[in-house]
Amino acid sequence: MSVDISELINFRDRFKRMESEFETFLKKFLIKQALDVLAKTKKETPTDTGLLKNSWTIGDQSVAIGSRTNRSGGTEYFQMESAFAQGASLDSVVRDGDMLVITISNAVEYAKYVEYGHMTRGRNKWVDGKFMCSLAIIDVKRKIPARFEREFSAWFAEKMREN
């Protein structure tokens, strides 16, 4: 008596491929979340000269986020070019032990004062922070579980269909 185990071998091979591709999936997922944080942060960043708003970056690279007014008078934000074309590559996500980390930063000297608040130059008045990045992170972080479940399910289904 013989048994054909070719389907079982095929199934095993698919899982091996998925295992090797899973970290790439996670990195791409994190970049999407970072782009959402970046767009929300830029939307809430106060603008005088535009320097602060345009200096938000993912990793150590800049990602361009554009804006336009929609028909109802609201503002729409969109990624001007592919994140990968702008430099937000898989290398923007770094491994730190068992964690994958992506950094959103602003190199403008006064960014932290606008974010968290500061005393005026005469030290007689406190100016409240805008928390534009902090609040964007909180908002996106709240949505991550549902987003991850949806994207992982789609990715897993696609990988199971591949031969």
Backbone as CSV, one residue per row, in Angstrom:
resi,resn,N_x,N_y,N_z,CA_x,CA_y,CA_z,C_x,C_y,C_z
1,MET,0.844,-1.171,0.000,0.000,0.000,0.000,0.898,1.246,0.000
2,SER,0.558,2.218,-0.826,1.337,3.461,-0.878,0.428,4.658,-0.587
3,VAL,1.059,5.700,-0.070,0.321,6.911,0.288,0.971,8.082,-0.438
4,ASP,0.155,8.908,-1.067,0.647,10.102,-1.754,0.654,11.253,-0.751
5,ILE,1.832,11.684,-0.399,1.946,12.789,0.574,2.392,14.091,-0.096
6,SER,2.244,14.169,-1.391,2.704,15.362,-2.118,1.976,16.631,-1.656
7,GLU,0.676,16.527,-1.347,-0.054,17.703,-0.859,0.470,18.147,0.510
8,LEU,0.795,17.206,1.342,1.341,17.516,2.658,2.710,18.197,2.525
9,ILE,3.523,17.709,1.614,4.831,18.316,1.362,4.663,19.728,0.807
10,ASN,3.716,19.899,-0.096,3.418,21.217,-0.664,2.977,22.175,0.448
11,PHE,2.117,21.714,1.341,1.629,22.508,2.461,2.800,22.918,3.371
12,ARG,3.677,21.977,3.678,4.851,22.258,4.507,5.737,23.312,3.845
13,ASP,5.955,23.183,2.539,6.809,24.135,1.822,6.211,25.536,1.816
14,ARG,4.873,25.624,1.682,4.212,26.921,1.742,4.448,27.587,3.091
15,PHE,4.344,26.821,4.162,4.571,27.380,5.497,6.016,27.813,5.692
16,LYS,6.951,27.098,5.122,8.356,27.512,5.206,8.561,28.854,4.492
17,ARG,7.961,28.982,3.301,8.057,30.256,2.568,7.411,31.380,3.372
18,MET,6.244,31.106,3.942,5.548,32.127,4.730,6.388,32.554,5.926
19,GLU,7.034,31.614,6.559,7.870,31.930,7.712,8.984,32.896,7.308
20,SER,9.590,32.665,6.163,10.688,33.533,5.729,10.186,34.894,5.251
21,GLU,8.920,34.988,4.844,8.366,36.249,4.332,7.597,37.030,5.398
22,PHE,7.375,36.442,6.563,6.543,37.072,7.581,7.151,38.375,8.101
23,GLU,8.454,38.420,8.321,9.067,39.648,8.831,8.932,40.781,7.817
24,THR,9.030,40.477,6.533,8.828,41.503,5.505,7.404,42.024,5.569
25,PHE,6.436,41.128,5.735,5.037,41.542,5.891,4.904,42.488,7.090
26,LEU,5.511,42.114,8.221,5.427,42.948,9.420,6.053,44.325,9.198
27,LYS,7.199,44.358,8.542,7.859,45.639,8.287,7.005,46.532,7.392
28,LYS,6.433,45.959,6.347,5.556,46.745,5.468,4.338,47.252,6.230
29,PHE,3.794,46.416,7.086,2.651,46.813,7.906,3.026,47.993,8.808
30,LEU,4.178,47.918,9.455,4.614,48.998,10.340,4.872,50.293,9.574
31,ILE,5.399,50.181,8.375,5.608,51.387,7.562,4.266,52.040,7.242
32,LYS,3.256,51.253,6.912,1.926,51.823,6.652,1.395,52.555,7.882
33,GLN,1.586,51.962,9.058,1.111,52.605,10.278,1.889,53.896,10.534
34,ALA,3.186,53.867,10.286,4.012,55.064,10.468,3.603,56.164,9.492
35,LEU,3.255,55.791,8.268,2.794,56.785,7.302,1.492,57.425,7.767
36,ASP,0.625,56.639,8.383,-0.617,57.185,8.922,-0.311,58.157,10.062
37,VAL,0.599,57.770,10.955,1.000,58.671,12.039,1.611,59.942,11.451
38,LEU,2.448,59.789,10.458,3.105,60.942,9.840,2.088,61.909,9.237
39,ALA,1.108,61.383,8.514,0.087,62.237,7.898,-0.727,62.962,8.965
40,LYS,-1.130,62.249,10.008,-1.911,62.865,11.083,-1.075,63.909,11.826
41,THR,0.193,63.608,12.052,1.080,64.542,12.741,1.241,65.821,11.930
42,LYS,1.488,65.668,10.640,1.655,66.843,9.784,0.377,67.676,9.730
43,LYS,-0.763,67.010,9.723,-2.047,67.715,9.690,-2.202,68.605,10.919
44,GLU,-1.745,68.124,12.078,-1.931,68.855,13.331,-0.759,69.766,13.703
45,THR,0.315,69.719,12.939,1.479,70.555,13.249,1.188,72.004,12.891
46,PRO,1.349,72.921,13.844,1.121,74.339,13.545,2.092,74.815,12.465
47,THR,1.610,75.702,11.636,2.420,76.159,10.519,2.639,77.661,10.581
48,ASP,3.893,78.040,10.556,4.268,79.442,10.411,5.058,79.531,9.108
49,THR,6.231,78.925,9.089,7.040,78.912,7.869,6.888,77.593,7.111
50,GLY,6.369,76.559,7.773,6.251,75.234,7.163,7.433,74.334,7.461
51,LEU,8.482,74.897,8.059,9.680,74.105,8.349,9.367,72.951,9.293
52,LEU,8.681,73.224,10.378,8.377,72.181,11.357,7.519,71.085,10.732
53,LYS,6.483,71.474,10.033,5.567,70.504,9.409,6.282,69.640,8.375
54,ASN,7.155,70.230,7.615,7.837,69.503,6.541,9.071,68.731,7.002
55,SER,9.388,68.805,8.288,10.590,68.137,8.784,10.303,66.814,9.490
56,TRP,9.048,66.400,9.553,8.731,65.096,10.139,9.223,64.011,9.214
57,THR,9.877,62.993,9.767,10.427,61.909,8.953,10.148,60.555,9.576
58,ILE,10.222,59.549,8.732,10.152,58.156,9.167,11.566,57.614,9.073
59,GLY,12.011,56.958,10.147,13.381,56.471,10.152,14.314,57.649,10.012
60,ASP,15.280,57.513,9.143,16.185,58.634,8.916,15.964,59.234,7.526
61,GLN,14.802,58.943,6.959,14.502,59.445,5.617,13.207,60.266,5.637
62,SER,13.071,61.148,4.693,11.869,61.963,4.589,10.840,61.287,3.699
63,VAL,9.593,61.411,4.067,8.482,60.904,3.252,7.556,62.070,2.997
64,ALA,7.276,62.340,1.747,6.453,63.488,1.406,4.971,63.173,1.575
65,ILE,4.272,64.027,2.318,2.829,63.929,2.476,2.258,65.218,1.915
66,GLY,1.336,65.106,0.995,0.721,66.284,0.404,-0.660,66.523,0.978
67,SER,-1.231,67.672,0.674,-2.591,67.966,1.121,-3.322,68.714,0.030
68,ARG,-4.638,68.581,0.077,-5.482,69.328,-0.865,-6.841,69.518,-0.215
69,THR,-7.555,70.530,-0.648,-8.893,70.784,-0.132,-9.888,69.994,-0.969
70,ASN,-10.759,69.241,-0.294,-11.745,68.459,-1.034,-12.992,69.295,-1.303
71,ARG,-13.955,68.718,-1.989,-15.162,69.458,-2.402,-15.965,70.005,-1.235
72,SER,-15.932,69.316,-0.110,-16.713,69.771,1.049,-15.953,70.803,1.885
73,GLY,-14.793,71.208,1.429,-14.021,72.224,2.131,-13.042,71.676,3.146
74,GLY,-13.042,70.345,3.357,-12.107,69.723,4.286,-10.758,69.509,3.629
75,THR,-9.799,69.156,4.419,-8.453,68.902,3.905,-8.216,67.410,3.817
76,GLU,-7.707,66.972,2.679,-7.331,65.571,2.480,-5.818,65.488,2.482
77,TYR,-5.300,64.439,3.089,-3.862,64.215,3.109,-3.567,62.949,2.341
78,PHE,-2.481,62.956,1.600,-2.140,61.804,0.794,-0.632,61.705,0.690
79,GLN,-0.201,60.497,0.471,1.218,60.248,0.282,1.553,60.683,-1.140
80,MET,2.498,61.600,-1.291,2.786,62.149,-2.607,3.444,61.128,-3.529
81,GLU,4.288,60.297,-2.976,4.924,59.233,-3.745,4.962,58.006,-2.874
82,SER,5.292,56.908,-3.467,5.417,55.671,-2.702,6.375,55.868,-1.541
83,ALA,6.029,55.312,-0.396,6.922,55.402,0.764,8.283,54.837,0.421
84,PHE,8.298,53.779,-0.350,9.571,53.150,-0.684,10.369,54.028,-1.638
85,ALA,9.697,54.745,-2.538,10.390,55.650,-3.444,10.964,56.833,-2.665
86,GLN,10.326,57.201,-1.565,10.773,58.337,-0.774,11.845,57.970,0.238
87,GLY,12.158,56.705,0.387,13.206,56.327,1.317,12.710,55.606,2.558
88,ALA,11.400,55.519,2.762,10.881,54.759,3.909,10.910,53.292,3.508
89,SER,12.095,52.736,3.522,12.288,51.363,3.063,12.142,50.391,4.216
90,LEU,12.256,49.124,3.898,12.216,48.109,4.941,13.324,48.346,5.957
91,ASP,14.392,49.013,5.548,15.482,49.339,6.469,15.077,50.393,7.500
92,SER,13.945,51.084,7.261,13.450,52.055,8.233,12.926,51.359,9.482
93,VAL,12.606,50.069,9.349,12.154,49.272,10.483,13.357,48.477,10.971
94,VAL,13.709,48.668,12.227,14.895,47.993,12.760,14.493,47.010,13.859
95,ARG,15.257,45.948,13.961,15.016,44.950,15.004,15.774,45.364,16.249
96,ASP,15.062,45.346,17.368,15.658,45.611,18.673,15.245,44.451,19.575
97,GLY,16.105,43.439,19.645,15.752,42.215,20.379,14.628,41.492,19.670
98,ASP,13.530,41.300,20.365,12.396,40.618,19.739,11.341,41.602,19.240
99,MET,11.704,42.895,19.161,10.768,43.911,18.680,11.234,44.482,17.344
100,LEU,10.255,44.901,16.541,10.524,45.680,15.344,10.127,47.114,15.665
101,VAL,11.021,48.064,15.346,10.820,49.454,15.742,10.937,50.350,14.519
102,ILE,10.016,51.304,14.416,10.113,52.334,13.382,10.036,53.679,14.090
103,THR,10.871,54.604,13.683,10.990,55.887,14.370,10.399,56.999,13.525
104,ILE,9.647,57.851,14.188,9.150,59.080,13.558,9.821,60.212,14.314
105,SER,10.453,61.104,13.586,11.216,62.149,14.270,11.109,63.473,13.530
106,ASN,11.608,64.498,14.205,11.662,65.830,13.625,12.953,66.467,14.123
107,ALA,13.834,66.815,13.209,15.148,67.340,13.565,15.146,68.843,13.845
108,VAL,14.000,69.497,13.674,13.936,70.930,13.944,14.123,71.150,15.444
109,GLU,14.991,72.081,15.790,15.388,72.308,17.180,14.195,72.530,18.117
110,TYR,13.192,73.260,17.675,12.086,73.614,18.562,10.910,72.638,18.493
111,ALA,11.062,71.531,17.781,9.965,70.567,17.633,9.481,70.047,18.988
112,LYS,10.399,69.713,19.872,10.004,69.155,21.173,9.246,70.178,22.014
113,TYR,9.550,71.465,21.832,8.852,72.496,22.602,7.416,72.682,22.102
114,VAL,7.232,72.578,20.796,5.887,72.674,20.243,5.094,71.416,20.615
115,GLU,5.743,70.272,20.598,5.083,69.002,20.937,4.658,68.961,22.406
116,TYR,5.578,69.276,23.322,5.333,69.052,24.752,5.050,70.317,25.568
117,GLY,5.270,71.490,24.986,5.060,72.733,25.714,6.377,73.324,26.199
118,HIS,6.313,74.602,26.609,7.533,75.290,27.039,7.194,76.595,27.745
119,MET,8.163,77.115,28.451,8.040,78.444,29.056,8.399,79.480,27.990
120,THR,7.789,80.644,28.095,8.149,81.720,27.179,9.555,82.201,27.505
121,ARG,10.122,82.976,26.612,11.508,83.432,26.810,11.684,84.194,28.116
122,GLY,10.702,84.960,28.513,10.796,85.704,29.766,10.485,84.834,30.979
123,ARG,10.178,83.584,30.732,9.868,82.606,31.788,8.698,83.031,32.670
124,ASN,7.775,83.760,32.069,6.627,84.208,32.856,5.313,83.546,32.426
125,LYS,5.379,82.687,31.422,4.147,82.059,30.953,4.459,80.688,30.350
126,TRP,3.592,79.722,30.627,3.710,78.386,30.049,2.883,78.313,28.770
127,VAL,3.480,77.807,27.708,2.771,77.586,26.449,2.517,76.087,26.352
128,ASP,1.252,75.708,26.292,0.897,74.294,26.211,1.409,73.663,24.928
129,GLY,1.765,72.389,25.024,2.199,71.646,23.852,1.014,71.289,22.967
130,LYS,1.302,71.015,21.714,0.258,70.619,20.752,0.081,69.108,20.704
131,PHE,1.092,68.353,21.124,1.058,66.888,21.159,0.624,66.286,19.821
132,MET,1.031,66.946,18.731,0.594,66.500,17.399,1.081,65.096,17.074
133,CYS,2.293,64.750,17.431,2.808,63.407,17.161,2.301,62.411,18.201
134,SER,2.319,62.806,19.455,1.862,61.914,20.529,0.422,61.470,20.309
135,LEU,-0.455,62.404,19.976,-1.870,62.075,19.760,-2.065,61.232,18.508
136,ALA,-1.267,61.500,17.474,-1.352,60.690,16.250,-0.942,59.252,16.540
137,ILE,0.098,59.081,17.326,0.549,57.730,17.690,-0.540,57.006,18.483
138,ILE,-1.139,57.690,19.442,-2.203,57.078,20.245,-3.364,56.651,19.350
139,ASP,-3.752,57.512,18.414,-4.871,57.208,17.514,-4.576,55.987,16.643
140,VAL,-3.400,55.963,16.041,-3.046,54.844,15.164,-2.862,53.565,15.978
141,LYS,-2.235,53.675,17.128,-2.006,52.499,17.980,-3.324,51.816,18.350
142,ARG,-4.360,52.612,18.575,-5.680,52.087,18.913,-6.274,51.273,17.759
143,LYS,-5.931,51.634,16.536,-6.490,50.981,15.348,-5.674,49.777,14.875
144,ILE,-4.463,49.625,15.389,-3.561,48.583,14.895,-4.130,47.171,15.010
145,PRO,-4.730,46.756,16.129,-5.203,45.363,16.191,-6.177,44.993,15.065
146,ALA,-7.153,45.832,14.799,-8.115,45.535,13.727,-7.438,45.589,12.359
147,ARG,-6.569,46.569,12.152,-5.856,46.663,10.880,-4.977,45.429,10.659
148,PHE,-4.265,45.030,11.736,-3.385,43.883,11.611,-4.179,42.623,11.288
149,GLU,-5.274,42.412,11.974,-6.090,41.221,11.727,-6.561,41.177,10.274
150,ARG,-7.011,42.321,9.771,-7.493,42.395,8.390,-6.357,42.132,7.385
151,GLU,-5.226,42.819,7.575,-4.116,42.670,6.626,-3.447,41.305,6.724
152,PHE,-3.309,40.782,7.953,-2.709,39.461,8.101,-3.595,38.395,7.468
153,SER,-4.895,38.479,7.677,-5.819,37.504,7.076,-5.705,37.513,5.559
154,ALA,-5.634,38.705,4.968,-5.501,38.810,3.509,-4.155,38.244,3.051
155,TRP,-3.095,38.575,3.762,-1.760,38.082,3.412,-1.710,36.558,3.519
156,PHE,-2.238,36.029,4.615,-2.231,34.587,4.837,-3.035,33.866,3.746
157,ALA,-4.197,34.402,3.412,-5.023,33.782,2.369,-4.290,33.791,1.029
158,GLU,-3.619,34.894,0.726,-2.856,34.993,-0.525,-1.729,33.962,-0.543
159,LYS,-1.022,33.840,0.566,0.082,32.876,0.639,-0.418,31.432,0.530
160,MET,-1.574,31.159,1.043,-2.130,29.797,0.971,-2.577,29.461,-0.458
161,ARG,-2.916,30.478,-1.244,-3.302,30.242,-2.643,-2.095,30.021,-3.548
162,GLU,-0.925,30.571,-3.157,0.275,30.433,-3.974,0.734,28.972,-4.008
163,ASN,1.326,28.606,-5.113,1.871,27.221,-5.226,3.350,27.220,-5.073
